[in-house]
Amino acid sequence: MNYLFTFTNATYISFNIMTLSKENISPFIVGTMRLGSWGSNLSPKAYEAFIEGCLELGLKDFDHADIYGDYTTEADFGNVFKNRSNLRQQLRITTKCGIKLISTNRPDHKVKSYDLSKEHILSSVDISLQNLHTDYIDVLLLHRPDYLLDPSEIAEAFVQLKKEGKVNAFGVSNFTPSQFDLLQNVTPLITNQIEVSLLQRNAFEDGTLDQCQKLNVIPTAWSPLGGGQLFQDSKDAKIIAIRKVLNMLSEKYNLAADQLLYTWLRKHPAGIVPVLGTSKLERIQKACKALEADITKEEWYMLWEAAIGGEVA
């Protein structure tokens, strides 16, 4: 796919980007947030075994962010490539930048903030490349919309990163439809990673998924299981109602509740790809067993009505 852009200096720049489609993206994206110090604190050998296990399941897309593990998880993951450089070509790495955490690993950060300036994007990518022990990032996402973002400045950063061979494609995370449009107008975006689940349904109604279908952009879903609320003790009437429907469908399809929740998301025609937030390979294996399953449209709405506490309008 070829794009031609003009910036404030009236120069024109053309470049090709990779595209994501239902055919070439993994059915699930492997999230890395809980692999390091924010979760299981995997050893180097455990990281290697985890990566190989995911690849054996046909999952080659791994989702990072510079801030994960208080700015340490990228390096922990990347250490695997020191002795196993052959693994790098077998997988795709997505990473994110733009959130500045207060951290001993970033002593110059005085306040938690967002920074999508050209300088910060370029600097973040260089650090991520070094930490991940790789020459390129497959997909770079802007982690959160910066209220002070300048679309032309971001586009200039993307063009430079593409020309230098440091990043193959670009996307965003947690952008509203209007914010996505603002940036897409000056630079190509291939995905919007959003919070979407049966318990977080805004994307179905605020135009986000409509926009993805219109632009043929693949949405990816973080926290696809709703943060685990459906698996905890609760007296909430909606959660009780959801569990009742899930139990009925579990008996019919011989699927566990988490498998059904992934199936519910994947049924949407936008092609939602869940990001698996577990460090347990057995849970990823379990998720993959549900890939051939489907539910009916009426059953999809049974879960929707249980979640909203009544019939659709």
Coordinates of C-alpha atoms in Angstrom, one line a residue:
M1 CA 0.0 0.0 0.0
N2 CA 1.5 3.4 -1.0
Y3 CA 0.8 6.7 0.7
L4 CA 1.7 10.3 -0.3
F5 CA 1.7 13.0 2.3
T6 CA 2.4 16.7 2.5
F7 CA 3.7 18.5 5.6
T8 CA 3.9 22.1 6.7
N9 CA 7.1 22.6 4.7
A10 CA 5.2 21.7 1.5
T11 CA 7.4 18.7 0.8
Y12 CA 5.9 15.5 -0.4
I13 CA 6.9 12.1 0.9
S14 CA 5.7 8.7 -0.4
F15 CA 6.3 5.4 1.3
N16 CA 4.9 1.9 1.5
I17 CA 3.6 0.3 4.7
M18 CA 2.8 -3.3 5.7
T19 CA -0.9 -4.0 6.2
L20 CA -2.7 -6.2 8.7
S21 CA -5.5 -8.4 7.6
K22 CA -7.5 -11.3 9.0
E23 CA -5.3 -13.5 6.8
N24 CA -1.9 -12.5 8.1
I25 CA -2.3 -11.4 11.7
S26 CA -2.3 -14.0 14.4
P27 CA -5.8 -15.0 15.7
F28 CA -4.6 -13.8 19.1
I29 CA -1.9 -11.3 20.0
V30 CA 0.4 -12.3 22.9
G31 CA 0.6 -9.5 25.5
T32 CA 3.8 -9.2 27.4
M33 CA 2.8 -6.8 30.2
R34 CA 2.7 -9.6 32.8
L35 CA 5.8 -11.5 31.8
G36 CA 8.2 -9.4 33.7
S37 CA 8.3 -7.5 37.0
W38 CA 4.7 -6.5 36.7
G39 CA 3.7 -10.1 36.8
S40 CA 5.4 -13.5 36.6
N41 CA 9.0 -12.3 36.5
L42 CA 10.0 -15.0 34.0
S43 CA 13.6 -16.2 34.0
P44 CA 15.5 -16.0 30.7
K45 CA 14.9 -19.7 30.0
A46 CA 11.2 -19.2 30.8
Y47 CA 11.0 -16.3 28.4
E48 CA 12.5 -18.5 25.6
A49 CA 10.2 -21.4 26.4
F50 CA 7.2 -19.0 26.4
I51 CA 8.1 -17.5 23.0
E52 CA 8.7 -20.9 21.5
G53 CA 5.4 -22.2 22.9
C54 CA 3.4 -19.4 21.4
L55 CA 5.1 -19.8 18.0
E56 CA 4.2 -23.5 18.0
L57 CA 0.6 -22.5 18.5
G58 CA 0.8 -20.2 15.4
L59 CA 0.9 -17.0 17.4
K60 CA 3.7 -14.8 16.1
D61 CA 2.5 -11.3 17.2
F62 CA 3.8 -10.1 20.5
D63 CA 2.6 -6.9 22.1
H64 CA 5.0 -4.7 24.2
A65 CA 5.2 -1.2 25.5
D66 CA 8.2 0.7 26.7
I67 CA 6.7 1.2 30.1
Y68 CA 6.0 -2.4 30.9
G69 CA 7.8 -3.7 34.0
D70 CA 8.7 -0.2 34.9
Y71 CA 10.7 0.1 31.6
T72 CA 12.4 -3.3 32.0
T73 CA 10.2 -6.0 30.2
E74 CA 11.4 -5.1 26.6
A75 CA 15.0 -5.8 27.7
D76 CA 14.0 -9.0 29.5
F77 CA 12.2 -10.2 26.4
G78 CA 15.0 -9.0 24.0
N79 CA 17.7 -10.9 25.9
V80 CA 16.3 -14.1 24.4
F81 CA 17.6 -12.9 21.0
K82 CA 21.2 -12.6 22.2
N83 CA 21.6 -16.4 22.0
R84 CA 18.6 -17.2 19.8
S85 CA 18.8 -14.6 17.0
N86 CA 16.9 -17.0 14.7
L87 CA 13.8 -16.5 16.8
R88 CA 13.5 -12.8 15.8
Q89 CA 12.6 -13.5 12.2
Q90 CA 9.8 -15.9 13.3
L91 CA 7.8 -13.3 15.2
R92 CA 6.4 -9.8 14.9
I93 CA 7.0 -7.3 17.6
T94 CA 4.6 -4.5 18.4
T95 CA 5.6 -1.9 21.0
K96 CA 4.1 1.3 22.2
C97 CA 5.4 4.7 23.3
G98 CA 4.1 8.0 24.5
I99 CA 3.4 7.4 28.2
K100 CA 5.9 8.9 30.6
L101 CA 5.9 7.3 34.0
I102 CA 7.5 8.5 37.1
S103 CA 10.2 5.9 37.6
T104 CA 13.7 5.4 39.0
N105 CA 14.5 4.1 35.5
R106 CA 13.4 7.5 34.0
P107 CA 14.7 10.0 36.6
D108 CA 14.1 12.9 34.3
H109 CA 10.3 12.4 34.3
K110 CA 8.8 14.8 36.8
V111 CA 5.1 14.0 36.4
K112 CA 3.1 11.2 34.7
S113 CA 2.3 12.6 31.3
Y114 CA 1.8 11.8 27.6
D115 CA 4.4 12.9 25.1
L116 CA 3.9 12.3 21.3
S117 CA 6.5 14.9 20.2
K118 CA 8.8 13.9 17.4
E119 CA 11.8 14.0 19.7
H120 CA 10.2 11.6 22.2
I121 CA 8.9 9.2 19.6
L122 CA 12.3 8.9 17.9
S123 CA 14.1 8.6 21.2
S124 CA 11.7 6.0 22.5
V125 CA 12.1 3.8 19.4
D126 CA 15.9 3.9 19.7
I127 CA 15.7 2.7 23.3
S128 CA 13.2 0.0 22.4
L129 CA 15.4 -1.2 19.6
Q130 CA 18.3 -1.4 21.9
N131 CA 16.3 -3.2 24.7
L132 CA 14.7 -5.7 22.3
H133 CA 18.0 -6.5 20.6
T134 CA 16.5 -6.0 17.1
D135 CA 17.1 -3.7 14.1
Y136 CA 13.5 -3.0 13.5
I137 CA 10.0 -2.9 15.1
D138 CA 7.2 -4.4 13.1
V139 CA 4.5 -2.1 14.5
L140 CA 4.8 1.0 16.6
L141 CA 1.7 2.2 18.5
L142 CA 1.2 5.5 20.2
H143 CA 0.1 4.3 23.6
R144 CA -2.3 7.1 24.6
P145 CA -3.4 10.3 22.8
D146 CA -1.4 13.3 23.9
Y147 CA -3.7 16.2 24.4
L148 CA -0.9 18.4 22.9
L149 CA -0.2 16.2 19.9
D150 CA 0.7 17.8 16.6
P151 CA -0.3 15.4 13.7
S152 CA 2.3 16.8 11.3
E153 CA 5.1 16.4 13.8
I154 CA 4.0 12.8 14.4
A155 CA 3.9 12.1 10.7
E156 CA 7.4 13.5 10.3
A157 CA 8.6 11.1 13.0
F158 CA 6.9 8.2 11.3
V159 CA 8.4 9.0 7.9
Q160 CA 11.9 9.3 9.4
L161 CA 11.5 6.0 11.2
K162 CA 10.2 4.2 8.1
K163 CA 13.0 5.6 5.9
E164 CA 15.6 4.6 8.4
G165 CA 14.2 1.0 8.5
K166 CA 13.5 1.2 12.2
V167 CA 9.7 0.7 12.0
N168 CA 7.6 -1.1 9.4
A169 CA 4.1 0.2 10.3
F170 CA 2.3 2.4 12.7
G171 CA -0.9 2.5 14.7
V172 CA -2.4 3.9 17.9
S173 CA -3.9 2.7 21.1
N174 CA -6.8 4.1 23.0
F175 CA -7.6 6.8 20.4
T176 CA -11.1 8.0 19.9
P177 CA -12.5 8.0 16.3
S178 CA -12.0 11.7 16.0
Q179 CA -8.4 11.4 17.2
F180 CA -7.8 8.5 14.9
D181 CA -9.1 10.6 11.9
L182 CA -7.0 13.5 12.9
L183 CA -3.8 11.5 12.6
Q184 CA -4.9 9.2 9.8
N185 CA -5.4 12.3 7.7
V186 CA -1.6 12.8 7.6
T187 CA -0.1 9.4 8.1
P188 CA -1.2 5.8 7.5
L189 CA -2.4 3.8 10.6
I190 CA -3.0 0.1 10.5
T191 CA -4.6 -0.6 13.9
N192 CA -6.2 0.9 17.0
Q193 CA -5.7 -1.1 20.1
I194 CA -8.6 -0.4 22.4
E195 CA -10.2 -1.7 25.6
V196 CA -13.1 -3.8 24.5
S197 CA -14.9 -6.7 26.1
L198 CA -18.4 -7.8 27.2
L199 CA -18.0 -5.5 30.2
Q200 CA -16.4 -2.6 28.2
R201 CA -18.7 -2.0 25.2
N202 CA -18.1 1.6 24.3
A203 CA -16.3 0.7 21.0
F204 CA -19.5 -0.9 19.7
E205 CA -21.4 2.3 20.1
D206 CA -19.0 5.3 19.9
G207 CA -18.0 4.7 16.3
T208 CA -14.6 3.1 16.9
L209 CA -15.5 -0.3 15.4
D210 CA -17.5 1.3 12.6
Q211 CA -14.4 3.3 11.7
C212 CA -12.2 0.2 11.7
Q213 CA -14.6 -1.5 9.2
K214 CA -14.8 1.6 7.0
L215 CA -11.0 2.0 6.8
N216 CA -10.2 -1.8 6.8
V217 CA -8.2 -1.3 10.0
I218 CA -7.9 -4.3 12.3
P219 CA -8.9 -3.4 15.9
T220 CA -7.0 -5.2 18.7
A221 CA -8.5 -5.6 22.1
W222 CA -6.7 -5.2 25.4
S223 CA -8.4 -6.6 28.5
P224 CA -10.7 -8.8 26.4
L225 CA -11.9 -10.7 29.5
G226 CA -13.0 -7.5 31.3
G227 CA -10.2 -7.5 33.8
G228 CA -11.2 -10.8 35.2
Q229 CA -14.4 -9.4 36.9
L230 CA -16.5 -12.3 35.6
F231 CA -14.3 -14.8 37.3
Q232 CA -14.5 -13.2 40.8
D233 CA -17.2 -13.5 43.4
S234 CA -19.8 -10.8 42.8
K235 CA -23.3 -9.8 43.8
D236 CA -23.7 -7.5 40.8
A237 CA -26.9 -8.5 39.0
K238 CA -25.4 -8.0 35.5
I239 CA -22.4 -10.2 36.2
I240 CA -24.7 -12.9 37.7
A241 CA -26.8 -12.7 34.5
I242 CA -23.8 -12.9 32.3
R243 CA -22.6 -16.0 34.1
K244 CA -25.9 -17.6 33.7
V245 CA -25.8 -17.2 29.9
L246 CA -22.1 -18.3 29.9
N247 CA -23.0 -21.5 31.8
M248 CA -25.7 -22.3 29.3
L249 CA -23.4 -21.8 26.4
S250 CA -20.6 -23.7 28.1
E251 CA -22.8 -26.8 28.2
K252 CA -23.9 -26.4 24.6
Y253 CA -20.5 -25.8 23.1
N254 CA -18.2 -27.5 25.7
L255 CA -16.3 -24.3 26.1
A256 CA -15.1 -22.5 29.2
A257 CA -16.2 -19.0 30.0
D258 CA -13.0 -17.3 28.9
Q259 CA -13.1 -19.2 25.5
L260 CA -16.7 -18.0 25.0
L261 CA -15.7 -14.4 25.8
Y262 CA -13.0 -14.5 23.1
T263 CA -15.5 -16.1 20.7
W264 CA -18.0 -13.3 21.4
L265 CA -15.4 -10.6 20.5
R266 CA -14.1 -12.4 17.4
K267 CA -17.6 -12.7 16.0
H268 CA -17.8 -9.0 15.2
P269 CA -17.2 -8.3 11.5
A270 CA -14.5 -5.8 12.2
G271 CA -12.2 -8.7 13.0
I272 CA -11.4 -7.9 16.6
V273 CA -8.1 -9.6 17.7
P274 CA -7.9 -10.1 21.4
V275 CA -4.6 -9.4 23.2
L276 CA -4.0 -12.3 25.7
G277 CA -2.8 -10.8 28.9
T278 CA -1.5 -14.0 30.5
S279 CA 2.0 -15.4 31.1
K280 CA 0.7 -18.9 31.4
L281 CA 1.2 -20.9 28.2
E282 CA -1.6 -23.4 29.2
R283 CA -4.1 -20.5 29.2
I284 CA -2.9 -19.5 25.7
Q285 CA -3.3 -23.1 24.5
K286 CA -6.8 -23.1 26.0
A287 CA -7.7 -19.9 24.1
C288 CA -6.5 -21.3 20.8
K289 CA -8.7 -24.4 21.2
A290 CA -11.7 -22.1 20.8
L291 CA -10.7 -20.7 17.5
E292 CA -12.9 -23.0 15.5
A293 CA -15.9 -22.4 17.7
D294 CA -18.7 -20.0 17.0
I295 CA -22.0 -18.9 18.6
T296 CA -25.2 -17.8 16.9
K297 CA -26.1 -14.1 16.5
E298 CA -29.0 -14.6 19.0
E299 CA -26.5 -16.0 21.5
W300 CA -24.3 -13.0 20.9
Y301 CA -27.2 -10.8 21.8
M302 CA -28.1 -13.0 24.8
L303 CA -24.7 -12.0 26.3
W304 CA -25.1 -8.4 25.3
E305 CA -28.5 -8.1 27.0
A306 CA -27.2 -9.8 30.1
A307 CA -24.4 -7.2 30.2
I308 CA -26.7 -4.2 29.8
G309 CA -29.3 -5.6 32.1
G310 CA -32.3 -5.6 29.7
E311 CA -33.4 -5.9 26.1
V312 CA -31.9 -3.9 23.3
A313 CA -33.9 -0.8 22.3

